[in-house]
XYZ file of C-alpha atoms in Angstrom:
451
model
C 116.086 51.308 66.389
C 118.925 53.131 64.669
C 120.748 55.005 67.449
C 121.379 58.016 65.199
C 117.653 58.261 64.483
C 116.911 57.888 68.194
C 119.373 60.679 68.980
C 117.766 62.985 66.417
C 114.371 62.208 67.903
C 115.769 63.236 71.288
C 117.166 66.436 69.738
C 113.716 67.282 68.390
C 112.258 67.215 71.887
C 114.632 70.057 72.800
C 113.560 71.860 69.607
C 109.887 71.406 70.512
C 110.274 72.421 74.184
C 112.677 75.343 74.012
C 110.122 77.921 72.769
C 108.290 77.519 76.076
C 111.335 78.882 77.893
C 112.310 81.361 75.178
C 108.856 82.829 74.513
C 106.826 82.144 77.650
C 109.386 82.565 80.425
C 112.002 85.036 79.240
C 111.280 87.206 76.219
C 107.550 87.604 75.503
C 104.942 86.444 78.048
C 107.057 87.178 81.158
C 107.684 90.813 80.133
C 104.075 91.049 78.871
C 102.827 90.071 82.332
C 105.201 92.531 84.031
C 104.026 95.360 81.798
C 100.253 94.788 82.004
C 100.329 93.979 85.727
C 102.326 97.127 86.541
C 99.937 99.239 84.458
C 96.956 97.609 86.203
C 98.372 98.409 89.648
C 99.031 102.013 88.577
C 95.455 102.312 87.292
C 94.268 101.142 90.701
C 96.112 103.824 92.644
C 99.654 102.543 93.282
C 102.658 104.688 92.401
C 104.951 103.580 89.586
C 107.751 102.219 91.806
C 105.384 100.145 93.968
C 103.509 98.896 90.913
C 106.693 97.626 89.287
C 107.762 96.035 92.557
C 104.382 94.300 92.862
C 104.618 92.960 89.316
C 108.092 91.571 90.033
C 106.932 90.156 93.371
C 104.026 88.179 91.892
C 106.165 86.888 89.038
C 108.751 85.783 91.621
C 106.120 84.149 93.787
C 104.694 82.175 90.862
C 108.107 80.874 89.803
C 108.822 79.931 93.415
C 105.593 77.962 93.810
C 105.782 76.066 90.530
C 109.481 75.406 91.086
C 108.767 73.796 94.433
C 105.959 71.696 92.929
C 108.364 70.398 90.287
C 111.136 69.829 92.801
C 108.996 67.881 95.260
C 107.290 65.781 92.577
C 110.273 64.999 90.359
C 112.138 62.312 92.372
C 108.962 60.400 93.282
C 107.655 60.391 89.735
C 111.112 59.518 88.438
C 111.444 56.558 90.808
C 108.034 55.220 89.781
C 108.837 55.677 86.095
C 112.130 53.791 86.386
C 110.105 50.770 87.530
C 107.014 51.373 85.428
C 109.295 51.270 82.452
C 107.406 53.452 79.972
C 108.817 56.948 80.241
C 107.083 58.021 77.041
C 103.648 57.811 78.681
C 104.827 60.145 81.438
C 106.191 62.552 78.844
C 102.816 62.459 77.062
C 101.105 63.351 80.353
C 103.333 66.277 81.254
C 103.521 67.498 77.668
C 99.744 67.827 77.799
C 100.122 70.226 80.745
C 102.644 72.243 78.724
C 100.202 72.480 75.809
C 97.193 73.398 77.956
C 99.125 75.979 79.980
C 100.677 77.637 76.940
C 97.394 77.795 75.023
C 95.518 79.209 78.029
C 97.744 82.282 78.239
C 95.804 83.609 75.216
C 93.121 84.727 77.689
C 95.464 87.084 79.593
C 93.889 90.468 78.891
C 96.054 93.536 78.144
C 94.276 95.686 80.758
C 95.695 93.376 83.445
C 92.258 92.749 84.958
C 92.874 88.978 84.986
C 96.600 89.024 85.672
C 96.080 86.089 88.039
C 95.033 84.003 85.026
C 98.275 84.785 83.178
C 100.249 83.478 86.145
C 97.995 80.431 86.621
C 98.193 79.329 82.987
C 101.935 79.985 82.920
C 102.355 77.877 86.061
C 100.500 74.886 84.609
C 102.620 74.909 81.469
C 105.831 75.437 83.410
C 105.187 72.417 85.653
C 104.453 70.269 82.601
C 107.516 71.447 80.693
C 109.895 70.939 83.625
C 108.644 67.465 84.594
C 108.607 66.240 80.989
C 112.132 67.553 80.555
C 113.382 65.466 83.490
C 112.298 62.310 81.673
C 113.877 63.489 78.440
C 117.163 64.263 80.236
C 117.133 60.797 81.795
C 117.306 59.250 78.313
C 120.703 60.831 77.612
C 122.775 57.904 79.013
C 121.089 55.520 76.546
C 122.160 57.571 73.519
C 125.892 56.906 73.754
C 128.762 56.063 76.100
C 130.188 58.575 78.557
C 132.786 59.792 76.056
C 129.968 60.796 73.706
C 127.390 62.267 76.072
C 129.068 65.693 76.285
C 128.868 66.211 72.531
C 125.339 64.747 72.358
C 124.136 66.946 75.215
C 125.700 70.059 73.696
C 124.269 69.325 70.260
C 120.843 68.750 71.825
C 120.931 72.073 73.641
C 122.258 73.808 70.533
C 119.476 72.353 68.391
C 116.926 73.306 71.034
C 118.174 76.888 71.274
C 118.070 77.096 67.490
C 114.399 76.111 67.722
C 113.873 78.845 70.290
C 115.597 81.326 67.985
C 113.492 80.376 64.947
C 110.268 80.530 66.970
C 111.224 83.958 68.339
C 111.920 85.315 64.859
C 108.570 83.975 63.634
C 106.492 85.579 66.400
C 108.324 88.925 66.193
C 107.918 89.211 62.440
C 104.384 87.850 62.126
C 102.530 88.284 65.424
C 103.885 90.516 68.208
C 102.815 94.129 67.710
C 104.880 97.228 68.442
C 103.403 100.458 69.795
C 102.416 101.419 66.244
C 100.440 98.193 65.879
C 102.879 96.705 63.378
C 105.204 93.736 63.761
C 108.987 94.022 63.640
C 108.967 94.033 59.821
C 106.054 96.466 59.501
C 103.197 94.006 58.975
C 99.839 93.891 60.692
C 99.667 90.803 62.934
C 98.577 87.953 60.671
C 95.288 86.001 60.897
C 93.500 89.330 61.502
C 94.730 89.512 65.088
C 93.751 92.773 66.796
C 96.846 94.816 67.667
C 94.940 97.117 70.047
C 93.867 94.095 72.112
C 97.456 92.780 72.033
C 96.199 89.648 70.313
C 99.479 89.272 68.438
C 101.403 89.066 71.711
C 98.749 86.902 73.369
C 98.838 84.484 70.421
C 102.375 83.540 71.462
C 100.892 81.061 73.966
C 98.837 79.099 71.399
C 101.810 79.344 69.018
C 104.063 77.653 71.592
C 101.462 74.900 72.075
C 101.143 74.285 68.318
C 104.919 74.388 67.853
C 105.344 71.711 70.508
C 102.617 69.470 69.044
C 104.161 69.593 65.559
C 107.853 69.313 66.371
C 107.605 66.689 69.100
C 106.274 64.176 66.529
C 109.775 62.885 65.568
C 110.547 62.315 69.228
C 107.442 60.252 69.886
C 107.926 58.315 66.639
C 111.621 57.545 67.045
C 111.966 57.090 70.819
C 110.472 53.784 71.917
C 110.045 52.266 75.387
C 107.765 49.248 75.461
C 108.426 47.899 78.954
C 105.216 48.039 80.976
C 105.067 46.295 84.400
C 102.064 46.546 86.731
C 101.529 50.101 87.878
C 100.628 49.247 91.473
C 103.806 47.295 92.034
C 105.768 50.003 90.276
C 104.596 52.693 92.689
C 105.550 50.681 95.742
C 108.856 49.461 94.372
C 109.640 52.861 92.891
C 109.275 54.600 96.245
C 111.329 51.892 97.952
C 114.064 52.275 95.360
C 113.956 56.058 95.714
C 114.618 55.741 99.434
C 117.500 53.346 98.749
C 118.910 55.755 96.192
C 118.764 58.657 98.634
C 120.431 56.549 101.315
C 123.132 55.456 98.877
C 124.153 59.089 98.435
C 125.877 58.848 101.811
C 128.597 56.873 100.044
C 128.727 59.141 96.996
C 130.509 62.262 98.208
C 131.176 63.659 94.753
C 127.539 63.192 93.728
C 126.325 65.018 96.828
C 128.775 67.866 96.285
C 127.780 68.146 92.654
C 124.070 68.172 93.437
C 124.536 70.911 96.054
C 126.763 72.966 93.755
C 124.275 72.572 90.917
C 121.459 73.575 93.238
C 122.995 76.994 93.821
C 124.399 77.873 90.416
C 121.380 76.532 88.517
C 119.071 78.570 90.744
C 121.095 81.657 89.912
C 121.073 80.851 86.188
C 117.302 80.319 86.285
C 117.080 83.703 87.998
C 118.905 85.306 85.074
C 116.577 83.614 82.602
C 113.399 84.341 84.551
C 114.138 87.996 85.242
C 116.197 89.024 82.197
C 113.197 90.125 80.156
C 111.409 91.532 83.193
C 114.557 93.502 84.085
C 114.733 94.951 80.570
C 111.067 95.979 80.748
C 111.162 97.509 84.218
C 114.708 98.961 84.351
C 115.543 99.831 80.748
C 111.925 100.515 79.690
C 112.272 98.224 76.683
C 109.204 97.282 74.672
C 108.210 93.655 74.090
C 109.615 93.847 70.551
C 112.918 95.282 71.821
C 113.124 92.478 74.352
C 112.302 89.959 71.650
C 115.039 91.337 69.397
C 117.427 91.058 72.326
C 116.192 87.470 72.683
C 117.155 86.697 69.077
C 120.736 87.713 69.826
C 120.819 85.723 73.078
C 119.205 82.636 71.531
C 121.606 82.674 68.577
C 124.539 82.870 70.982
C 123.041 80.029 73.029
C 122.568 77.805 69.977
C 126.091 78.285 68.649
C 127.811 78.185 72.037
C 125.907 75.084 73.229
C 127.065 73.191 70.162
C 130.650 74.409 70.527
C 130.476 73.856 74.280
C 129.535 70.214 73.708
C 132.735 69.732 71.715
C 134.690 71.598 74.397
C 133.087 69.326 77.009
C 134.090 66.239 75.012
C 137.733 67.388 74.922
C 138.254 68.531 78.510
C 135.281 67.084 80.417
C 132.326 68.920 81.971
C 133.957 70.197 85.170
C 136.272 72.887 83.724
C 133.502 73.916 81.326
C 131.145 74.434 84.275
C 133.713 76.386 86.311
C 134.650 78.792 83.503
C 130.982 79.342 82.596
C 130.104 80.243 86.191
C 132.975 82.749 86.408
C 131.813 84.497 83.228
C 128.199 84.605 84.430
C 129.325 86.124 87.741
C 131.031 88.893 85.751
C 127.781 89.441 83.826
C 125.805 89.774 87.071
C 128.281 92.336 88.395
C 127.852 94.398 85.220
C 124.059 94.231 85.462
C 124.152 95.330 89.106
C 126.430 98.266 88.258
C 124.311 99.680 85.457
C 120.997 101.455 85.123
C 119.190 103.587 82.567
C 121.106 106.706 83.702
C 124.457 105.469 85.063
C 127.200 102.835 84.794
C 129.024 101.999 88.053
C 128.259 105.462 89.396
C 129.251 107.318 86.230
C 126.337 109.388 84.989
C 125.382 108.901 81.364
C 124.077 111.424 78.881
C 120.325 111.699 78.581
C 118.921 109.119 76.153
C 122.309 107.367 76.023
C 122.240 104.036 74.197
C 125.202 102.775 76.237
C 123.068 100.765 78.724
C 121.249 99.116 75.820
C 124.528 98.159 74.137
C 125.951 96.785 77.381
C 122.821 94.755 78.072
C 122.940 93.306 74.552
C 126.492 92.181 75.304
C 125.304 90.663 78.570
C 122.565 88.869 76.643
C 125.151 87.247 74.368
C 127.122 86.016 77.383
C 124.035 84.851 79.287
C 122.705 82.993 76.269
C 126.063 81.568 75.260
C 127.513 80.516 78.574
C 124.112 79.734 80.091
C 123.593 77.199 77.310
C 127.071 75.773 77.792
C 126.541 75.556 81.554
C 123.253 73.667 81.211
C 124.691 71.244 78.680
C 127.839 70.504 80.709
C 125.734 70.141 83.870
C 123.636 67.452 82.201
C 126.825 65.663 81.139
C 128.232 65.870 84.675
C 125.047 64.303 86.010
C 125.470 61.421 83.564
C 128.927 60.817 85.064
C 127.280 60.463 88.450
C 124.575 57.996 87.462
C 123.966 54.871 85.396
C 121.395 53.753 82.839
C 119.362 51.496 85.160
C 118.309 54.254 87.554
C 118.893 57.337 85.451
C 115.362 58.715 85.847
C 115.619 58.425 89.643
C 118.910 60.281 89.661
C 117.679 62.897 87.226
C 114.563 63.159 89.397
C 116.761 63.877 92.405
C 118.738 66.230 90.138
C 115.434 67.958 89.405
C 114.523 68.035 93.102
C 117.851 69.512 94.158
C 117.757 71.934 91.243
C 114.361 73.133 92.431
C 114.788 72.693 96.194
C 116.050 76.260 96.468
C 113.973 77.588 93.582
C 112.493 80.108 95.976
C 115.909 81.568 96.834
C 116.699 83.601 93.718
C 113.224 85.132 93.256
C 112.759 85.650 97.007
C 116.164 87.289 97.421
C 115.623 89.432 94.325
C 112.264 90.584 95.673
C 113.707 91.272 99.155
C 116.787 93.189 97.994
C 114.711 95.151 95.483
C 112.321 96.177 98.264
C 115.119 97.114 100.680
C 117.205 99.075 98.168
C 114.276 100.301 96.046
C 116.507 99.476 93.074
C 115.666 96.948 90.377
C 119.253 96.583 89.200
C 120.611 96.083 92.741
C 117.841 93.558 93.200
C 119.693 91.008 91.067
C 122.844 91.146 93.234
C 121.963 87.949 95.191
C 122.606 85.992 91.986
C 126.320 86.746 92.417
C 126.317 85.092 95.836
C 124.469 82.004 94.583
C 126.894 81.582 91.677
C 129.874 81.965 94.041
C 128.589 79.276 96.409
C 128.054 76.895 93.494
C 131.537 77.665 92.159
C 133.309 76.964 95.451
C 131.522 73.644 96.003
C 132.070 72.609 92.376
C 135.826 72.819 92.921
C 135.560 69.710 95.150
C 133.550 67.596 92.699
C 135.267 64.563 91.129
C 135.400 65.259 87.361
C 134.858 61.555 86.611
C 131.945 61.092 89.029
C 131.501 58.289 91.511
C 128.555 56.361 89.982
C 128.327 52.643 90.501
């Protein structure tokens, strides 16, 4: 297998997967749920503030639950797969969950009467996407030596974010309806989709499923893994090896520090991604199309910056890239906490001022850009703390640790929002999580301690 072709196949998996995060989690379906759920609660007698809080609470709870499922399952499945030898079959399995979950969101009605279904279908797809992605990440060490993985990882993320950007442009121009029933470019939603029933927005789920099916084909054609031992022995040996791997961490101080640091700052970054669109809907009163347009800007920044960040990573190594990215994202969180629809750090704004919108667009560029860089450099740093023979185990543990505190960001956001009765103050715990990750990251060996 030509390694360049294999690498491009790996890139295409990012391209195929990224629309799930871009469209389902952050910019379309997440805000769609928040909007219809809040309106449903209002229609059933709750006041506006409580309704918005409830919508945010249930979104937080869902992300917490599915995050814990992924975190608890990842290392065990990864250990088994390292011995079973055919990672592609596992990716097929979890990709099927992504497809089913994404497609099923079509049935989430705009009156909010089955809002539970929106969360259930989202959760199924999210579990599938996250577990499949662990296996894809674990293939990174086989694509090049450690001097190349930073650039490969950054290019992969950049290509993936470009896929998210293209998919977002497509759904905004052809499917997602504005209040006037037209798409962003003034068309009726295509295929005869009913704007009044929000069918253009609801079609985003099936669109994500179809996008994945089509664009994952190069990956499955060009990535090959034929090893196939007996499954029964693989389960037993895989779990034994997982235990040995966990025990071996006692002698890998840098790896442990990195995993703990990553646990906190990745949880905070996921909080930004998971609540960015919801924040815009509930705090700034943005429409789905406005949020989607914001997403185009953020995704474009993520695509360009991930690619450039990979080259930066290759020159200086992942550690300084991670540290600088965290500092910038902390600054973004502080800005978000200090702003609202009517004020900026206590300074009252003129009625109907566009200043908060402009500031949040700027924040979106930084979140997209440096969030992409942070994820890419984090994957490279994990490569420096593992080796090819047990990469899926280590990336499984990486997935576990990354999800072990998945409840923290959404739970803290929900708690602080309830205590302060302020959506923008509700995101303040993300600053603390980033700071903890930053301080621990300072003590991580930039070259890793893999053996």
